[in-house]
Short mmCIF file of C-alpha atoms in Angstrom, two decimals:
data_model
loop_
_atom_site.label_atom_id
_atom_site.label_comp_id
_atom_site.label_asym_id
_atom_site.label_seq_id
_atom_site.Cartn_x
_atom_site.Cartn_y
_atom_site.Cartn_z
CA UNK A 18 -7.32 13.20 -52.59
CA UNK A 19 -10.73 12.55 -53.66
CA UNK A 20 -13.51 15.01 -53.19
CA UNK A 21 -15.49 12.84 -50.96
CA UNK A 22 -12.27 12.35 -48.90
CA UNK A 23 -12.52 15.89 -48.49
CA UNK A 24 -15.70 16.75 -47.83
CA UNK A 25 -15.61 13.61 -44.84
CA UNK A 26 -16.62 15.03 -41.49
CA UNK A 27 -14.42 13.90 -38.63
CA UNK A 28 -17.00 11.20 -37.48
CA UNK A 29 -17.32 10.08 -41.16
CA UNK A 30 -13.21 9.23 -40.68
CA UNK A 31 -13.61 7.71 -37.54
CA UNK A 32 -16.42 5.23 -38.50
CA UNK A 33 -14.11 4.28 -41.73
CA UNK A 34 -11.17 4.06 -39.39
CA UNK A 35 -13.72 1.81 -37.10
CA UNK A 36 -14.92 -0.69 -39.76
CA UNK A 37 -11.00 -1.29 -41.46
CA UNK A 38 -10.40 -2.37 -38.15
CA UNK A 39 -13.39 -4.74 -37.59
CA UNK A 40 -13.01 -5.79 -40.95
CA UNK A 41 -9.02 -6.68 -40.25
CA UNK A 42 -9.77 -8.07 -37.13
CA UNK A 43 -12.53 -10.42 -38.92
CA UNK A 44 -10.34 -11.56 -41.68
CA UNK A 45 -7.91 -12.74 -39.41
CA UNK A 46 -9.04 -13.42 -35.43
CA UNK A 47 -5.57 -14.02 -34.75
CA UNK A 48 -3.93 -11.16 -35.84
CA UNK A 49 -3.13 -8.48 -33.25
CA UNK A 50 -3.17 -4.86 -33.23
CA UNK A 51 0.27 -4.19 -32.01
CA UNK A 52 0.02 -0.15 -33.09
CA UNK A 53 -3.08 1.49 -32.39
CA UNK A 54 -1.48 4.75 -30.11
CA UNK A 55 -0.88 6.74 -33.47
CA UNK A 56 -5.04 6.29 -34.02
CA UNK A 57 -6.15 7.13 -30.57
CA UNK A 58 -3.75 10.76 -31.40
CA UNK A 59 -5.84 11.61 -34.22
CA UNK A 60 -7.27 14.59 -33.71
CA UNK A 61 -10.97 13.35 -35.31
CA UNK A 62 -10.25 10.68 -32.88
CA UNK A 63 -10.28 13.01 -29.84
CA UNK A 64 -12.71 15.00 -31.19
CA UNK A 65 -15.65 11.95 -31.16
CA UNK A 66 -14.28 11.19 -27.99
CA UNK A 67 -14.68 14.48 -26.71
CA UNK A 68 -18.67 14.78 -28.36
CA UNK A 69 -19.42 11.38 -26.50
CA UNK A 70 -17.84 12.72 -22.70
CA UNK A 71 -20.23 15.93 -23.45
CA UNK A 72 -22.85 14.29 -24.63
CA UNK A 73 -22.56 12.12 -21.43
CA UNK A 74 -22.73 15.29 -19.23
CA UNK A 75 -20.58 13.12 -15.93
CA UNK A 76 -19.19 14.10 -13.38
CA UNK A 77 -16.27 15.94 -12.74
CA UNK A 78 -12.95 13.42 -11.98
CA UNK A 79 -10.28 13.41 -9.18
CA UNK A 80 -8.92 16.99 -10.66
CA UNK A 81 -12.07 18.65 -10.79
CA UNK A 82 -12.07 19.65 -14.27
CA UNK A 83 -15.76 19.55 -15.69
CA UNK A 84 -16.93 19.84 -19.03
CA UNK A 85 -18.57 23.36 -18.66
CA UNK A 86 -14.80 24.58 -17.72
CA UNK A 87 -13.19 23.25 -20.70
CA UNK A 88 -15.59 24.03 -23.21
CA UNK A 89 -15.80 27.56 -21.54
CA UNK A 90 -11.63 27.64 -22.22
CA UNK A 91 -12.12 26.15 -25.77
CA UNK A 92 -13.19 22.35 -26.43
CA UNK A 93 -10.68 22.35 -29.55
CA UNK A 94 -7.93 24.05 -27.42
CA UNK A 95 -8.02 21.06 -24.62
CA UNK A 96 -8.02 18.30 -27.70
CA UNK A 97 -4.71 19.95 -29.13
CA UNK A 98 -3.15 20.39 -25.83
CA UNK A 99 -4.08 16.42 -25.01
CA UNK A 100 -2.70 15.52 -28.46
CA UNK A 101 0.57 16.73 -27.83
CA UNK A 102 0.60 15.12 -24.29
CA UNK A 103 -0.50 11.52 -26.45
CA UNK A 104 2.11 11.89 -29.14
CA UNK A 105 4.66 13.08 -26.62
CA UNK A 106 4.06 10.17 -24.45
CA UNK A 107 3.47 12.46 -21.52
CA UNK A 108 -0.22 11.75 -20.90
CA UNK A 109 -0.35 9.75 -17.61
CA UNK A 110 -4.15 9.35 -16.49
CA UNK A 111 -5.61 10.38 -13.48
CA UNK A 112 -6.75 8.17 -10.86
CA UNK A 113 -10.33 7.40 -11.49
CA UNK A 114 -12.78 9.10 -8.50
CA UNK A 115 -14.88 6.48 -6.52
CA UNK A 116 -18.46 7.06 -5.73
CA UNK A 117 -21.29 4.66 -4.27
CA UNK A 118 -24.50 4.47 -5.50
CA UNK A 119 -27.03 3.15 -3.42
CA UNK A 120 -29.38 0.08 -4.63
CA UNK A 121 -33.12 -0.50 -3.72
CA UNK A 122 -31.81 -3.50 -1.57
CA UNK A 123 -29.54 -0.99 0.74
CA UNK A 124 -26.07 -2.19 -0.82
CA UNK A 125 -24.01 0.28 -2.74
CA UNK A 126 -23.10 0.19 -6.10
CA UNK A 127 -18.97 1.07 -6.65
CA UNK A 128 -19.13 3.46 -9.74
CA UNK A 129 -15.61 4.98 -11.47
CA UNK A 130 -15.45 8.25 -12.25
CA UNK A 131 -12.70 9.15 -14.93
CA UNK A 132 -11.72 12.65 -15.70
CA UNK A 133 -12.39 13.79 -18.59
CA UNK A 134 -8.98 14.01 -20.27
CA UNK A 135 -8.88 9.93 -19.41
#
C-alpha cells in the first residue's frame, strides 16, 4: 500500500471509486455493470451516503427513525449494523412515506419520503 492510499479519507475513495466507473462506463457505453452490490457495502460508501442524508436534514420515513435518533445512538454504529444487513442480503427497504406539497396554483405536489436506512 502506498502512503497516499493510506492517508485517503473515505470520500477521497469514493470519488476514485466514482470516476473508475465513469471512466469504464465511457470506454465502453455498452458494457454493463452486472456487480455493483459489493460497492454500495463499503463502509466509505455508507459513510458519504450517510454525510449527504444529514446534510439533507429530511424528514423522518414510514418507521420514524430521524437522523437526530441515530446519530444520538452512534452514526458509525447504524452504518455497521446496515452493512451487515447489505452483505447478508437481509436489507429489505421500507416503503417510502407520501406527503403533498401544495403549489401556488392550489394543486399538490406528490413528494417521497425514504427512511433513512433506504
Amino acid at each position: 500500500m502506498t502512503a497516499r492510499k493510506a492517508q485517503c479519507t473515505p470520500f477521497e475513495k469514493v470519488r476514485v471509486l466514482q470516476r473508475k466507473l465513469y471512466r469504464a462506463a465511457k470506454a465502453q457505453p455498452q458494457r454493463t455493470f452486472g456487480v455493483l452490490y459489493d460497492k454500495v457495502c463499503r463502509l466509505e460508501v455508507l459513510e458519504m451516503a450517510w454525510d449527504q442524508v444529514r446534510r439533507n436534514r429530511g424528514a423522518a420515513g414510514v418507521d420514524g427513525e430521524t437522523i437526530e435518533a441515530i446519530e444520538a445512538r452512534g452514526a458509525l454504529g447504524f452504518l455497521l449494523e446496515l452493512r451487515e444487513e447489505l452483505i447478508s442480503e437481509g436489507y429489505r427497504p421500507q416503503p417510502v412515506r407520501r406527503v403533498f406539497i401544495p403549489k401556488p396554483d392550489g394543486r399538490q405536489r406528490p413528494l417521497g419520503i425514504p427512511t433513512v436506512a433506504s
